[in-house]
């Protein structure tokens, strides 16, 4: 903590404005927290560490609801741990986002009529750094708006000097351990981004294509194959059949004519072929299909590349120079002209891979690339979860994790980009290959040059939990804050990012996993459960809602929807409801301050307290325990809901209302309640703070005079419970609720006063007569009192004189009409449900609705009859 943080702030105002205005409060409060160093972390502290890394947002990005959701959860965890006395580090930073960032800057250049090639590599990279300085990272300011309690002095970028050293170090280590290699293999190629992309960067979707069946060979040697990519036939080097397929046994080993070319190709037998699918024969294009590549390796087939990096045909002949889609149509037409088309199916819906960045259809392509041999790394990542060193929460997500790490293919890590960590390998004039570590000088001299590719962005972000702490240097921060306590991230990047961090962390840190717990959350969706998307027209800018309702309102709404591993629906009216909750907290604290609530001195002995005081303190401690249990289980929705209902229902709607009578009466009881109310608000505000930090900071400092709730102690369960007081107040609540319901049924206005006689002697309600009368607007009975309605509740009796408040005859007439309508509804629903023919034909949802109508009608009948019985005679 900085020296400034030790200084006491000016004494808070004893009064609060009549209304809470988030826009006036949030910005200045956040800057004050940062200036005082509350979010910084001291690596030399003797406090127990608590570390969380931010899933680094792209430098090109801006805050979206997914970020706001995730950051709210992480901020709640770290704020609580800070209050619990942990040396808490929430590590911020951004990812350089290779493809995305290069695309952004290339679009900027295009506006100037230039390409990156006009600038050259060095100048282009300098231009990207310039863009980052001027336009990148706007998300940092938006994180401040949200209230993120990150250690800004430790902010890192995946391309900064320290992280670059970490990347070069681990590349060299993996290379020396023969876990990185260079090989020509099939990769996913994006013809738009002009780079290889990994399997996890390919998005699959059903597209309308075509399935064309055609004949290869002639006469008795004819064989039918089918394809959705006719253009690749120019690179076919075999036809494959299953070894046990009797239909083709006579062809295996023979050469057959490949149409439209001057080549003949062999028929090979391979167990990969499914004899039950299609004709049982498949064309083999080793240079343009991953399965075909494997067949080619097994049968020593040549690999013929027939498309360039732009997916333009390079094979000699009439199709050379055509785009792949143009060539597809032209080749099918040419085959049709030769009479080789057997069948054409259009549209043929099939799953097609697209680049996750630009949505272009990817092209499998044989290419020389750098690879990570993931076998031993993935096994270690799986073992760390299986043996309990790392826990995945919720546990049912473990299966998805194992399905992935247990079946990982080698990882293509090279990208044909200019922006990123350049591969630290140099090639010599005589075929030499030298991998250079961060402390080594690259070879120099004529003919030496560095590999032109850069590393996959996930390579550097996979080092994030330890590279941000100074690794490979053995820093104090690394010793203090590694491994991370928890990783909070979406289940959608379990494979992209989490598995990478697990592999690299275990490898680089001598078997120590990067975090103890992986807490997975779902995705934010709209209020109808639909994925948010600009194309759907339902995307929301969280800044708009923060401007309108305040950051606390957005945070609380997101937290209340956060069940582990489950998607989160959110709608604007829910955010508005959370804003109302913030206002409720504000108004209740204003009431408390105006009525002398205090936190000074110890709590009075229970013997001096009323049952109401003992009840709320008993409930308070139960809620502290409940909230703690939910935090430990990452049940943000449950803890938020528990706090909402305790604060609104029990503290504000019951304790504050019951205390009004006590405060009006004054005396010792009022002094005791003033201290109890102060205690309850103090603890409640501290419990709420991690989720709604701004309003609670303002209220808590005003109530307590403390420096900041950010550094206040987290509440602990004192163990105080008073079951008798809880039962007594529950009885009181049932009486008040029952009489309120009766008043509403009779059409009385909430503020309308009614003469009443209360018979409470011998019941636990006797001490509460003043509160009952106050809350129910019940006047003393008076000399002319006539009991027109009597309510026996909880062993007591409440007699009301309604003669001067309602028109009994009119009320009976209204209720009789409602009763007749309910009985008619019941009769109709009963008749339908008794009709066997109807039940046999009607859909289940229709029958369900009629059953619900019947239940509602029966409920209405019972309620109306009860109201009629309670009315006085007309």
Short mmCIF file of C-alpha atoms in Angstrom, two decimals, residues 24-40 75 79 90 92 140-152 551 555 693-694 697 710:
data_model
loop_
_atom_site.label_atom_id
_atom_site.label_comp_id
_atom_site.label_asym_id
_atom_site.label_seq_id
_atom_site.Cartn_x
_atom_site.Cartn_y
_atom_site.Cartn_z
CA UNK A 24 -21.39 11.51 -9.77
CA UNK A 25 -19.87 8.88 -7.51
CA UNK A 26 -18.26 6.09 -9.49
CA UNK A 27 -15.44 7.79 -11.42
CA UNK A 28 -13.98 9.81 -8.51
CA UNK A 29 -14.27 6.84 -6.15
CA UNK A 30 -12.37 4.53 -8.49
CA UNK A 31 -9.56 7.03 -9.00
CA UNK A 32 -9.29 7.46 -5.23
CA UNK A 33 -8.92 3.67 -4.81
CA UNK A 34 -6.19 3.54 -7.43
CA UNK A 35 -4.33 6.57 -6.04
CA UNK A 36 -4.28 5.00 -2.58
CA UNK A 37 -2.86 1.76 -3.96
CA UNK A 38 -5.60 -0.46 -2.62
CA UNK A 39 -5.35 -2.86 -5.58
CA UNK A 40 -1.58 -3.19 -5.63
CA UNK A 75 -13.50 -8.65 -8.92
CA UNK A 79 -12.24 -7.89 -3.22
CA UNK A 90 -5.49 -9.46 -9.81
CA UNK A 92 -4.17 -7.15 -15.64
CA UNK A 140 -8.52 -0.50 -19.91
CA UNK A 141 -10.58 2.64 -19.43
CA UNK A 142 -13.77 0.62 -19.64
CA UNK A 143 -12.48 -1.76 -16.96
CA UNK A 144 -12.12 1.25 -14.67
CA UNK A 145 -15.73 2.15 -15.38
CA UNK A 146 -16.77 -1.30 -14.24
CA UNK A 147 -14.71 -1.01 -11.04
CA UNK A 148 -12.08 -3.68 -11.74
CA UNK A 149 -9.72 -3.83 -8.77
CA UNK A 150 -6.61 -4.76 -10.78
CA UNK A 151 -2.99 -3.93 -9.96
CA UNK A 152 -2.49 -1.36 -12.72
CA UNK A 551 -22.05 0.08 -12.79
CA UNK A 555 -22.61 -5.98 -11.87
CA UNK A 693 -18.50 -1.72 -4.75
CA UNK A 694 -19.43 1.89 -5.47
CA UNK A 697 -18.17 2.41 -0.42
CA UNK A 710 -12.12 -1.88 0.16
#
